[in-house]
Coordinates of C-alpha atoms in Angstrom, one line a residue:
Chain A
M297 CA 0.0 0.0 0.0
D298 CA 1.3 3.4 -0.8
I299 CA 1.4 6.0 1.9
N300 CA 0.0 9.0 0.1
K301 CA 0.7 12.4 1.6
D302 CA -2.8 13.5 0.5
N303 CA -4.4 10.9 2.8
V304 CA -6.3 12.1 5.7
L305 CA -6.0 8.8 7.4
S306 CA -3.8 5.8 6.8
I307 CA -4.0 2.8 9.0
K308 CA -1.5 0.0 8.5
D309 CA -1.8 -3.5 9.8
L310 CA -3.9 -2.6 12.8
V311 CA -4.4 -5.4 15.3
V312 CA -6.7 -5.0 18.3
H313 CA -7.3 -7.6 20.9
Y314 CA -9.6 -7.7 23.9
E315 CA -7.9 -9.7 26.6
T316 CA -10.7 -11.1 28.6
L317 CA -10.9 -13.8 31.2
E318 CA -12.4 -16.2 28.7
G319 CA -9.5 -15.7 26.3
V320 CA -8.1 -13.3 23.8
V321 CA -10.8 -11.8 21.5
H322 CA -9.3 -11.2 18.1
A323 CA -11.4 -8.2 17.2
V324 CA -9.3 -6.6 14.5
N325 CA -6.6 -8.7 12.8
G326 CA -4.5 -6.6 10.5
I327 CA -6.6 -3.9 8.8
D328 CA -5.3 -1.4 6.3
I329 CA -7.2 1.7 5.5
N330 CA -6.2 4.6 3.3
L331 CA -8.6 7.5 3.1
G332 CA -8.1 10.4 0.8
R333 CA -9.3 14.0 1.4
K334 CA -13.0 14.6 0.8
K335 CA -13.5 10.9 0.3
T336 CA -16.0 8.7 2.0
L337 CA -15.1 5.1 2.9
G338 CA -17.8 2.6 3.8
L339 CA -16.9 -0.1 6.3
V340 CA -19.4 -2.9 5.8
G341 CA -19.7 -6.1 7.8
E342 CA -21.8 -8.1 10.2
T343 CA -22.2 -7.3 13.9
G344 CA -19.0 -8.2 15.6
A345 CA -16.8 -7.9 12.6
G346 CA -14.6 -5.3 14.2
K347 CA -15.9 -2.2 12.5
T348 CA -16.6 -0.2 15.6
T349 CA -13.3 -1.3 17.2
T350 CA -11.5 0.0 14.2
A351 CA -13.3 3.3 14.5
L352 CA -12.6 3.5 18.2
S353 CA -8.9 2.8 17.6
I354 CA -8.7 5.9 15.4
L355 CA -9.8 8.0 18.4
R356 CA -7.8 5.8 20.7
L357 CA -10.9 5.1 22.7
V358 CA -10.8 1.3 22.7
P359 CA -11.9 0.5 26.2
D360 CA -8.7 -0.4 28.0
P361 CA -8.7 -2.8 29.8
P362 CA -9.6 -5.2 28.2
G363 CA -8.8 -3.7 24.8
V364 CA -5.2 -3.5 23.6
I365 CA -3.9 -2.2 20.3
K366 CA -1.4 -4.9 19.6
N367 CA 0.2 -3.7 16.4
G368 CA -0.1 -1.3 13.5
S369 CA 0.1 2.4 12.9
I370 CA -2.6 5.0 12.5
I371 CA -1.5 8.2 10.8
L372 CA -4.1 11.0 10.9
D373 CA -3.3 14.0 8.8
G374 CA 0.5 13.3 9.1
K375 CA 0.3 12.7 12.9
D376 CA 1.0 9.4 14.5
I377 CA -2.0 8.7 16.7
L378 CA -0.7 5.8 18.6
S379 CA 2.4 7.5 20.0
M380 CA 0.6 10.7 21.0
S381 CA 0.3 11.8 24.6
E382 CA -3.2 11.5 26.2
S383 CA -3.6 15.3 26.4
K384 CA -2.6 15.8 22.8
M385 CA -5.0 13.1 21.9
R386 CA -7.8 14.9 23.7
S387 CA -7.2 18.0 21.7
I388 CA -7.6 16.0 18.5
R389 CA -10.8 14.2 19.5
G390 CA -13.7 16.4 18.5
R391 CA -11.5 18.9 16.8
E392 CA -9.8 16.8 14.0
V393 CA -11.8 13.6 14.2
S394 CA -15.4 13.4 15.4
M395 CA -17.5 10.4 15.9
I396 CA -21.3 10.0 15.5
F397 CA -22.6 7.2 17.6
Q398 CA -25.3 4.7 16.6
D399 CA -28.1 5.6 19.0
P400 CA -28.9 9.3 19.2
M401 CA -31.3 8.6 22.1
T402 CA -28.4 7.7 24.4
S403 CA -25.5 9.7 22.9
L404 CA -27.0 13.0 24.2
N405 CA -26.9 14.0 27.8
P406 CA -30.5 14.0 28.9
V407 CA -30.2 16.7 31.6
I408 CA -28.4 19.3 29.6
T409 CA -29.9 21.5 26.9
V410 CA -28.8 20.7 23.3
G411 CA -27.4 24.2 22.8
E412 CA -25.3 23.8 25.9
Q413 CA -24.0 20.5 24.6
I414 CA -22.9 22.0 21.3
A415 CA -21.4 25.0 23.1
E416 CA -19.4 22.7 25.4
V417 CA -17.3 21.4 22.5
L418 CA -16.6 24.9 21.2
R419 CA -15.5 26.0 24.7
L420 CA -13.3 22.9 25.0
H421 CA -11.5 23.3 21.7
E422 CA -11.7 26.9 20.7
G423 CA -11.8 28.5 24.1
V424 CA -14.5 30.9 23.0
S425 CA -16.6 32.9 25.5
N426 CA -19.9 31.6 26.7
S427 CA -22.0 34.1 24.7
E428 CA -20.0 33.4 21.6
A429 CA -20.3 29.7 22.1
A430 CA -24.0 30.0 22.6
K431 CA -24.3 32.0 19.4
R432 CA -22.3 29.5 17.4
A433 CA -24.3 26.7 18.8
E434 CA -27.5 28.3 17.5
E435 CA -25.9 28.6 14.0
M436 CA -24.9 25.0 14.1
L437 CA -28.4 24.0 14.9
E438 CA -29.7 26.1 12.0
M439 CA -27.3 24.4 9.7
V440 CA -28.6 21.0 10.5
G441 CA -32.1 22.2 10.0
I442 CA -33.3 22.9 13.5
Q443 CA -34.5 26.4 14.6
G444 CA -31.9 28.2 16.7
E445 CA -34.4 29.0 19.4
R446 CA -34.6 25.3 20.2
A447 CA -31.1 25.5 21.6
C448 CA -32.5 25.8 25.1
E449 CA -34.5 22.6 24.9
Y450 CA -33.6 19.3 26.3
P451 CA -33.0 16.1 24.2
H452 CA -36.2 14.5 25.3
Q453 CA -38.1 17.2 23.5
F454 CA -36.7 16.1 20.2
S455 CA -37.6 13.2 18.0
G456 CA -35.0 10.5 17.1
G457 CA -34.1 12.1 13.7
M458 CA -33.8 15.6 15.3
K459 CA -31.6 14.2 18.0
Q460 CA -29.3 12.7 15.4
R461 CA -29.2 16.1 13.7
V462 CA -28.1 17.6 17.0
V463 CA -25.4 14.9 17.3
I464 CA -24.2 15.8 13.9
A465 CA -24.1 19.5 14.9
I466 CA -22.0 18.6 17.9
A467 CA -19.7 16.5 15.8
L468 CA -19.2 19.2 13.2
A469 CA -19.0 22.1 15.6
C470 CA -15.2 22.3 15.4
N471 CA -15.0 21.6 11.7
P472 CA -13.1 18.3 11.9
K473 CA -11.1 16.8 9.0
L474 CA -12.5 13.3 9.5
L475 CA -16.0 12.3 10.6
I476 CA -16.5 8.7 11.7
A477 CA -20.2 7.8 11.5
D478 CA -20.9 4.5 13.4
E479 CA -24.2 3.3 12.0
P480 CA -25.6 6.8 12.2
T481 CA -29.0 5.8 10.9
T482 CA -29.6 2.3 12.3
A483 CA -31.8 3.6 15.1
L484 CA -33.9 5.8 12.8
D485 CA -36.8 4.9 10.5
V486 CA -36.4 4.9 6.8
T487 CA -37.8 8.3 5.9
I488 CA -35.7 10.0 8.5
Q489 CA -32.7 7.9 7.4
A490 CA -32.8 9.4 4.0
Q491 CA -33.0 13.0 5.4
V492 CA -30.1 12.4 7.8
L493 CA -27.9 10.8 5.1
E494 CA -28.7 13.6 2.7
L495 CA -27.8 16.1 5.4
M496 CA -24.5 14.4 6.1
K497 CA -23.6 14.3 2.5
E498 CA -24.3 17.9 2.1
L499 CA -22.4 19.0 5.1
K500 CA -19.5 16.7 4.2
N501 CA -19.1 18.6 0.9
K502 CA -19.6 22.0 2.6
F503 CA -16.9 21.4 5.2
D504 CA -14.5 19.5 2.9
M505 CA -14.4 16.6 5.3
S506 CA -13.5 13.0 4.8
M507 CA -15.9 10.4 6.2
I508 CA -15.8 6.8 7.4
M509 CA -19.3 5.4 7.2
I510 CA -19.7 2.3 9.3
T511 CA -22.8 0.3 8.4
H512 CA -24.2 -3.0 7.5
D513 CA -26.7 -1.6 5.1
L514 CA -25.3 -1.9 1.5
G515 CA -28.0 0.6 0.4
I516 CA -26.4 3.3 2.5
V517 CA -23.0 2.5 1.2
A518 CA -24.2 2.8 -2.4
E519 CA -25.8 6.1 -1.5
T520 CA -23.0 7.9 0.4
C521 CA -19.6 6.3 -0.2
D522 CA -16.8 6.5 -2.8
E523 CA -15.0 3.4 -1.7
V524 CA -16.0 0.4 0.4
S525 CA -14.1 -2.1 2.5
V526 CA -15.9 -5.3 3.4
I527 CA -14.8 -6.6 6.8
Y528 CA -15.2 -10.1 8.0
A529 CA -13.9 -11.4 11.4
G530 CA -11.5 -8.4 11.8
R531 CA -10.0 -8.6 8.3
I532 CA -10.7 -6.7 5.1
V533 CA -11.9 -9.3 2.6
E534 CA -12.7 -7.0 -0.3
H535 CA -11.9 -3.4 -1.0
G536 CA -12.6 -1.2 -4.0
S537 CA -14.6 1.7 -5.4
I538 CA -18.4 1.4 -5.1
R539 CA -18.7 0.6 -8.8
E540 CA -16.0 -2.2 -8.6
V541 CA -17.4 -3.8 -5.5
F542 CA -21.1 -3.5 -6.5
K543 CA -20.8 -4.4 -10.2
N544 CA -17.9 -6.9 -10.1
T545 CA -18.2 -8.5 -6.7
M546 CA -15.2 -10.7 -6.0
H547 CA -15.3 -12.1 -2.6
P548 CA -17.8 -14.9 -1.7
Y549 CA -18.7 -13.1 1.5
T550 CA -19.6 -9.9 -0.3
E551 CA -21.6 -12.0 -2.7
G552 CA -23.4 -13.5 0.3
L553 CA -24.2 -10.1 1.6
F554 CA -25.7 -9.1 -1.7
N555 CA -27.7 -12.3 -1.9
S556 CA -29.1 -11.7 1.6
L557 CA -30.9 -8.6 0.3
P558 CA -34.5 -9.0 -0.7
V559 CA -35.1 -8.5 -4.4
I560 CA -37.9 -6.2 -5.3
N561 CA -38.9 -7.4 -8.7
N562 CA -39.1 -11.1 -7.8
K563 CA -41.5 -11.5 -4.8
Q564 CA -41.4 -15.2 -5.0
A565 CA -37.7 -15.5 -4.6
K566 CA -36.6 -16.6 -1.1
L567 CA -34.0 -14.7 0.8
K568 CA -30.6 -16.4 0.6
P569 CA -28.9 -15.8 3.9
I570 CA -25.3 -16.8 4.4
P571 CA -25.5 -20.1 6.3
G572 CA -23.9 -20.3 9.8
L573 CA -22.6 -17.7 12.1
M574 CA -19.5 -15.5 12.4
P575 CA -16.7 -17.6 13.9
D576 CA -16.0 -17.1 17.6
P577 CA -13.4 -14.3 17.6
I578 CA -11.7 -16.1 20.5
E579 CA -11.0 -19.1 18.4
L580 CA -10.8 -18.1 14.8
P581 CA -10.5 -21.0 12.4
L582 CA -7.2 -21.7 10.8
G583 CA -6.9 -20.5 7.3
C584 CA -9.6 -18.2 5.8
S585 CA -12.0 -17.1 8.5
F586 CA -14.9 -17.4 6.1
W587 CA -14.3 -21.0 4.9
P588 CA -16.8 -22.8 7.2
R589 CA -19.6 -20.7 5.6
C590 CA -18.1 -20.4 2.1
P591 CA -19.8 -22.3 -0.8
Y592 CA -16.6 -22.2 -2.8
A593 CA -14.2 -23.4 0.0
F594 CA -11.6 -26.0 -0.9
E595 CA -8.8 -27.7 1.0
R596 CA -6.3 -24.8 0.8
C597 CA -8.8 -22.4 2.4
R598 CA -8.7 -24.5 5.6
Q599 CA -4.9 -24.4 5.8
E600 CA -3.8 -21.0 4.7
Q601 CA -4.8 -17.5 5.5
P602 CA -5.5 -15.6 2.2
V603 CA -3.9 -12.2 1.8
L604 CA -5.5 -9.1 0.2
R605 CA -4.3 -9.0 -3.4
S606 CA -5.2 -6.2 -5.8
F607 CA -6.8 -7.0 -9.1
D608 CA -7.8 -4.4 -11.6
G609 CA -7.4 -0.8 -10.5
T610 CA -8.2 -0.2 -6.8
H611 CA -10.1 -3.4 -6.5
S612 CA -8.6 -6.0 -4.1
T613 CA -9.8 -9.1 -2.4
A614 CA -8.5 -11.8 -0.1
C615 CA -9.5 -15.2 -1.6
H616 CA -7.6 -18.3 -2.6
A617 CA -10.1 -19.2 -5.3
Y618 CA -8.7 -16.6 -7.7
D619 CA -5.5 -18.7 -8.0
I620 CA -7.6 -21.2 -9.9
S621 CA -7.8 -19.9 -13.5
D622 CA -11.2 -19.0 -14.8
F623 CA -12.7 -18.8 -11.3
K624 CA -15.9 -16.8 -11.2
L625 CA -18.5 -16.3 -8.5
K626 CA -21.9 -17.9 -9.4
G627 CA -23.2 -14.4 -9.4
R628 CA -26.2 -12.9 -7.7
C629 CA -29.5 -14.5 -7.9
Chain B
M105 CA -48.4 18.6 20.8
S106 CA -49.5 19.4 17.3
E107 CA -47.0 22.2 16.9
R108 CA -44.3 19.8 18.0
T109 CA -45.1 17.2 15.4
A110 CA -45.1 19.9 12.8
V111 CA -41.4 20.7 13.5
E112 CA -40.5 17.0 13.7
I113 CA -41.8 16.3 10.2
G114 CA -40.6 19.1 8.2
T115 CA -37.5 21.1 9.0
E116 CA -38.6 24.3 7.5
T117 CA -41.8 24.6 9.4
V118 CA -41.8 27.7 11.5
V119 CA -43.3 27.5 14.9
A120 CA -44.4 30.8 16.3
T121 CA -44.8 30.2 20.0
R122 CA -43.7 27.3 22.0
K123 CA -43.7 26.7 25.7
R124 CA -40.3 25.8 26.8
V125 CA -40.4 23.1 29.4
S126 CA -37.3 22.4 31.3
Q127 CA -36.8 19.4 33.5
F128 CA -37.3 21.6 36.5
S129 CA -40.4 23.4 35.5
E130 CA -41.8 19.9 34.7
A131 CA -40.9 18.6 38.1
W132 CA -42.3 21.8 39.7
S133 CA -45.7 21.3 38.0
R134 CA -45.7 17.7 39.2
M135 CA -44.9 18.8 42.7
K136 CA -47.6 21.4 42.7
R137 CA -50.1 18.5 42.3
S138 CA -49.1 16.9 45.5
K139 CA -50.9 18.7 48.4
S140 CA -48.7 17.3 51.2
A141 CA -45.5 18.4 49.4
M142 CA -47.0 21.9 49.0
V143 CA -48.0 22.1 52.7
G144 CA -44.4 21.1 53.6
L145 CA -43.0 23.7 51.2
I146 CA -45.2 26.5 52.6
I147 CA -44.3 25.6 56.2
M148 CA -40.6 25.6 55.2
I149 CA -40.8 29.0 53.5
I150 CA -42.5 30.4 56.7
L151 CA -39.8 29.0 58.9
I152 CA -37.1 30.4 56.6
L153 CA -38.7 33.8 56.7
I154 CA -38.9 33.6 60.5
A155 CA -35.3 32.7 60.7
I156 CA -34.3 35.6 58.5
F157 CA -36.4 38.2 60.3
A158 CA -35.8 36.8 63.8
D159 CA -34.2 40.2 64.7
V160 CA -37.2 42.1 63.7
L161 CA -39.7 39.9 65.5
V162 CA -38.0 39.7 68.9
D163 CA -35.5 41.6 70.9
Y164 CA -32.6 39.1 71.4
E165 CA -31.1 40.7 74.5
V166 CA -34.3 41.4 76.4
D167 CA -36.5 38.4 75.4
C168 CA -34.1 35.6 74.8
V169 CA -31.2 35.7 77.1
T170 CA -31.7 38.1 80.0
P171 CA -33.2 36.3 83.0
D172 CA -36.3 37.8 84.5
L173 CA -36.6 35.8 87.7
A174 CA -39.8 37.6 88.7
N175 CA -41.7 36.1 85.8
R176 CA -40.2 32.5 85.9
L177 CA -42.3 29.5 84.9
Q178 CA -45.3 31.6 83.8
V179 CA -48.0 29.7 82.0
P180 CA -49.0 31.0 78.5
S181 CA -50.7 34.4 78.9
R182 CA -51.3 37.5 76.7
E183 CA -47.9 38.9 77.6
H184 CA -46.0 35.7 77.1
I185 CA -48.0 33.8 74.5
L186 CA -46.2 30.5 75.1
G187 CA -45.3 31.3 78.7
T188 CA -41.8 31.7 80.2
D189 CA -39.1 29.3 81.2
A190 CA -37.2 28.6 84.4
F191 CA -35.3 31.9 84.0
G192 CA -38.4 33.9 83.1
R193 CA -37.4 34.2 79.4
D194 CA -40.1 34.3 76.8
V195 CA -40.5 30.8 75.2
L196 CA -41.9 32.1 71.9
A197 CA -39.1 34.5 71.4
R198 CA -36.6 31.8 72.1
I199 CA -38.3 29.4 69.7
I200 CA -38.2 32.1 67.0
Y201 CA -34.5 32.7 67.6
G202 CA -33.9 28.9 67.8
T203 CA -35.3 28.6 64.3
R204 CA -32.4 30.6 63.0
I205 CA -29.8 28.5 64.6
S206 CA -31.5 25.2 63.7
L207 CA -31.8 26.1 60.1
V208 CA -28.4 27.6 59.7
V209 CA -26.7 24.6 61.3
A210 CA -28.9 22.2 59.3
F211 CA -28.5 23.8 55.9
S212 CA -24.7 24.5 56.3
S213 CA -24.0 21.0 57.6
V214 CA -25.9 19.4 54.7
T215 CA -24.1 21.6 52.2
L216 CA -20.8 20.5 53.7
S217 CA -21.7 16.8 53.5
L218 CA -23.1 17.4 50.0
V219 CA -19.9 19.0 48.7
I220 CA -17.5 16.4 50.2
G221 CA -19.9 13.5 49.6
A222 CA -20.5 14.4 45.9
M223 CA -16.8 14.8 45.3
L224 CA -15.8 11.5 46.9
G225 CA -18.8 9.6 45.4
S226 CA -18.3 10.8 41.9
I227 CA -14.5 10.2 41.9
A228 CA -15.1 6.7 43.4
G229 CA -17.8 5.9 40.9
F230 CA -16.0 7.3 37.9
Y231 CA -12.5 5.9 38.4
G232 CA -13.5 2.6 40.0
G233 CA -10.8 0.0 40.9
K234 CA -8.4 0.9 43.6
I235 CA -9.4 4.5 44.1
E236 CA -13.0 3.4 44.5
N237 CA -12.1 0.8 47.0
I238 CA -10.0 3.1 49.1
I239 CA -12.6 5.9 49.2
M240 CA -15.6 3.6 49.7
R241 CA -14.0 1.5 52.5
I242 CA -13.0 4.7 54.3
T243 CA -16.6 6.0 54.1
D244 CA -17.8 2.5 55.2
V245 CA -15.7 2.9 58.3
F246 CA -17.3 6.3 58.9
A247 CA -20.7 4.9 58.2
A248 CA -20.2 2.1 60.7
I249 CA -20.0 4.7 63.6
P250 CA -23.4 5.8 64.7
N251 CA -24.1 9.3 63.4
L252 CA -24.8 10.8 66.8
L253 CA -21.7 9.2 68.4
M254 CA -19.6 10.5 65.5
A255 CA -21.1 14.0 66.0
I256 CA -20.5 13.9 69.7
T257 CA -16.8 12.9 69.2
I258 CA -16.2 15.7 66.7
A259 CA -18.1 18.3 68.7
T260 CA -16.1 17.4 71.8
A261 CA -12.9 17.6 69.9
L262 CA -13.6 21.0 68.3
G263 CA -15.3 22.6 71.3
Q264 CA -18.8 24.0 71.7
S265 CA -19.7 26.4 68.9
I266 CA -22.0 26.7 66.0
F267 CA -19.1 26.0 63.6
S268 CA -18.1 22.8 65.3
M269 CA -21.8 21.6 65.2
I270 CA -21.8 22.3 61.5
V271 CA -18.6 20.3 61.0
A272 CA -19.7 17.5 63.3
I273 CA -23.1 17.0 61.7
G274 CA -21.7 17.6 58.2
I275 CA -19.0 15.0 58.4
A276 CA -21.4 12.5 59.9
G277 CA -23.6 12.9 56.8
V278 CA -20.8 12.4 54.2
P279 CA -20.9 8.5 53.9
A280 CA -24.6 8.4 52.9
L281 CA -24.3 11.1 50.2
A282 CA -21.0 9.6 48.9
R283 CA -22.7 6.3 48.4
I284 CA -25.7 7.7 46.7
V285 CA -23.7 9.8 44.3
R286 CA -21.4 6.9 43.6
A287 CA -24.4 4.6 42.8
T288 CA -25.9 7.1 40.4
V289 CA -22.5 7.8 38.7
L290 CA -22.2 4.0 38.2
T291 CA -25.5 3.8 36.4
V292 CA -24.7 6.8 34.2
K293 CA -21.1 6.4 33.4
D294 CA -21.5 3.5 30.9
Q295 CA -24.0 5.4 28.8
D296 CA -23.2 6.5 25.3
F297 CA -23.2 10.2 26.0
V298 CA -20.2 9.7 28.3
E299 CA -18.4 7.9 25.6
A300 CA -19.5 10.6 23.1
G301 CA -18.1 13.2 25.5
R302 CA -14.7 11.5 25.4
A303 CA -14.9 11.2 21.7
L304 CA -15.3 15.0 21.6
G305 CA -12.1 15.5 23.6
G306 CA -13.4 16.0 27.1
N307 CA -11.0 15.1 30.0
N308 CA -12.1 13.2 33.1
M309 CA -12.8 16.3 35.2
Q310 CA -14.9 17.8 32.4
I311 CA -16.8 14.6 32.0
I312 CA -17.5 14.3 35.7
L313 CA -18.7 17.9 36.0
F314 CA -20.5 18.3 32.7
H315 CA -22.0 14.8 32.1
L316 CA -22.1 12.8 35.4
L317 CA -23.0 15.2 38.2
P318 CA -25.9 16.9 36.4
N319 CA -27.4 13.4 36.0
C320 CA -27.1 12.8 39.8
I321 CA -29.0 16.0 40.7
A322 CA -32.4 14.4 41.4
P323 CA -31.2 11.8 44.0
I324 CA -28.9 14.4 45.5
I325 CA -31.7 16.9 46.0
V326 CA -33.9 14.3 47.5
Q327 CA -31.3 12.9 49.8
S328 CA -30.1 16.3 51.0
T329 CA -33.6 17.5 51.8
L330 CA -34.2 14.4 53.9
R331 CA -30.9 14.9 55.5
V332 CA -31.8 18.5 56.6
A333 CA -34.5 17.0 58.8
G334 CA -31.9 14.6 60.3
A335 CA -29.5 17.4 60.8
I336 CA -32.0 19.5 62.8
L337 CA -32.7 16.5 64.9
S338 CA -29.0 15.9 65.5
T339 CA -28.5 19.6 66.4
S340 CA -31.3 19.3 69.0
S341 CA -30.0 16.0 70.3
L342 CA -26.4 17.3 70.7
C343 CA -27.7 20.4 72.5
F344 CA -30.0 18.4 74.7
L345 CA -27.0 16.3 75.7
G346 CA -25.2 19.5 76.5
I347 CA -22.4 19.2 74.0
G348 CA -23.9 21.5 71.3
I349 CA -24.3 25.2 71.6
K350 CA -23.8 26.7 75.0
P351 CA -26.7 28.0 76.9
P352 CA -28.1 30.6 77.1
T353 CA -28.1 30.8 73.3
P354 CA -31.7 29.8 72.4
E355 CA -31.7 26.4 70.6
W356 CA -34.6 24.0 70.5
G357 CA -32.6 21.1 72.0
N358 CA -31.2 23.4 74.8
M359 CA -34.7 24.5 75.6
L360 CA -35.9 20.9 75.9
A361 CA -33.0 20.1 78.2
G362 CA -33.7 23.2 80.3
G363 CA -37.4 22.3 80.7
R364 CA -36.7 18.7 81.7
D365 CA -36.8 19.4 85.4
F366 CA -40.1 21.1 85.2
L367 CA -42.0 18.5 83.1
R368 CA -44.6 17.9 85.9
T369 CA -45.2 21.6 86.8
A370 CA -44.6 23.6 83.6
Q371 CA -45.0 21.4 80.5
H372 CA -45.2 24.3 78.2
I373 CA -41.4 24.8 78.4
T374 CA -40.7 21.5 76.8
L375 CA -43.9 21.1 74.8
Y376 CA -43.5 24.1 72.5
P377 CA -39.9 23.7 71.4
G378 CA -40.7 20.0 70.9
L379 CA -43.6 20.9 68.7
A380 CA -41.3 23.3 66.7
I381 CA -38.9 20.4 66.1
V382 CA -41.8 18.1 65.1
I383 CA -43.4 20.6 62.7
T384 CA -40.1 21.5 61.0
I385 CA -39.1 17.9 60.5
L386 CA -42.5 16.9 59.3
A387 CA -42.5 19.8 56.8
I388 CA -39.1 18.9 55.4
N389 CA -40.0 15.2 55.1
L390 CA -43.3 16.0 53.3
M391 CA -41.4 18.3 51.0
G392 CA -38.7 15.7 50.4
D393 CA -41.2 13.0 49.6
G394 CA -42.9 15.3 47.1
L395 CA -39.6 16.2 45.5
R396 CA -38.7 12.5 45.2
D397 CA -42.0 11.8 43.4
A398 CA -41.6 14.9 41.2
L399 CA -38.1 14.1 40.2
D400 CA -38.6 10.4 39.6
P401 CA -39.0 9.9 35.8
K402 CA -40.7 6.6 36.3
L403 CA -43.7 8.2 38.0
R404 CA -44.3 10.6 35.1
R405 CA -47.7 10.2 33.6

């Protein structure tokens, strides 16, 4: 992988373990991410694949103990995150990287007005006066489509979608270079999802931010992202631009994800879920982590861990099957 | 409700007027519905006013402390509405002045235990591990000593004065508050908004002050209100035992102690200060119960 100076974020060979009493949980097992300026990367995968852990590592907020960043480097805008002092790190959180959490109902403090919560970030990072912070908080609210007068209301007076707008306003208050959105719309209903995604896209362009969109919804990826990395059991199994991954799916797992989606024009068709469950991250299988569930698996998959190899352009995948000439996925049905 | 939905659906919808309801005005409207809480509150306000204007109502030197042996042990009459005590001092005047001392000692001591307790409790709850163990075990040791015994020890060590009473009763109240704050912090600290606060660059201090303590306010208010009643009782008990405030300073417990010898002949000397204590504590407890109901989100209808 080339370390491009223009990259906002480059992660190399990140390994994160949770050392629990039951054993070592291999949450992230060597992930590489390169994210250019103003680009959006989608991280797709099942629950427990290591998406959120990867995101928390960027902020160095992996709960410790039991979480340990075992290996790898994270370079954010030319700065090495993992060797930074804690106080330096605090000045980066919220100012250069912001994170939007999954559930807006619980990520706002219920006893403090929303305006005050936005103002708090401004006071923390920009040291502005109270009145200035309050004024900027109102402007931020207006920008996410909420009237400024509502700044003195409490989170319970807002609906779910409005709360997520407030969360976005807080995250963007200090104009970060990178926004990490951890399933920002999972807790919202579909109409609101569309509004919130539209708003995020619009603000991303307005602020010239890069964004990492963590989701398990391929629709959202198609809608908002430039590139996508598919994660399975803490490893990237396929990476490429949206067009490459969606049109020319290479990894059997990605294919399985697409096949799990209901097809609108054929109501008779049954859903084809991927059989089985994610392997226990405490005891990952030898070889490819996906082989127990893979319809194409052969002997070598049980023995040897496949590495990510690039094919045409930016498209890369980790699968042994491509060593067999003429191998093609059966395709979506 | 309708105007609220209007905003929720469309973002451009302009809402002309809206009633801003904060948590506290909501709690206040719930408390107003409870008659007993309001009775308690009104009595408390009257007592506080009496304490503030005690100087205006009675002449301290003449009515409260100067013996008037010609008029000792008078039964209630027009001149002395609640009679006089063994030294001929007016009982009503002394009760009025006693209100001031009782309330000052009670509120200051609760404030003292609140500040120390909230600090220790939130630090213990937030950091956990060794720090929590050390703080909580020390408060456990303090909690194992009976409150009054503890107050007696401190009052004896510091000498007889209002200040030492405040310290004695205040420190005796720390363990209970520390525990309550710690328990609330434990329930709050794992919530997403604390994590979000960290993700926005907050340090530990800022997270405790901005995110955790505001969420502990309801249980803190309730507990402190109820503790005020306990503190008044402790003040009177200490004074009754003769280790509180020195006579002749009028204090309800002192008055009870002074009237003890005349229980058979002049009951009014003990009856009225006793009633004052009962009424005050009843009022505070009624108010505290009402507050607890008003601030408990589970009881919202």
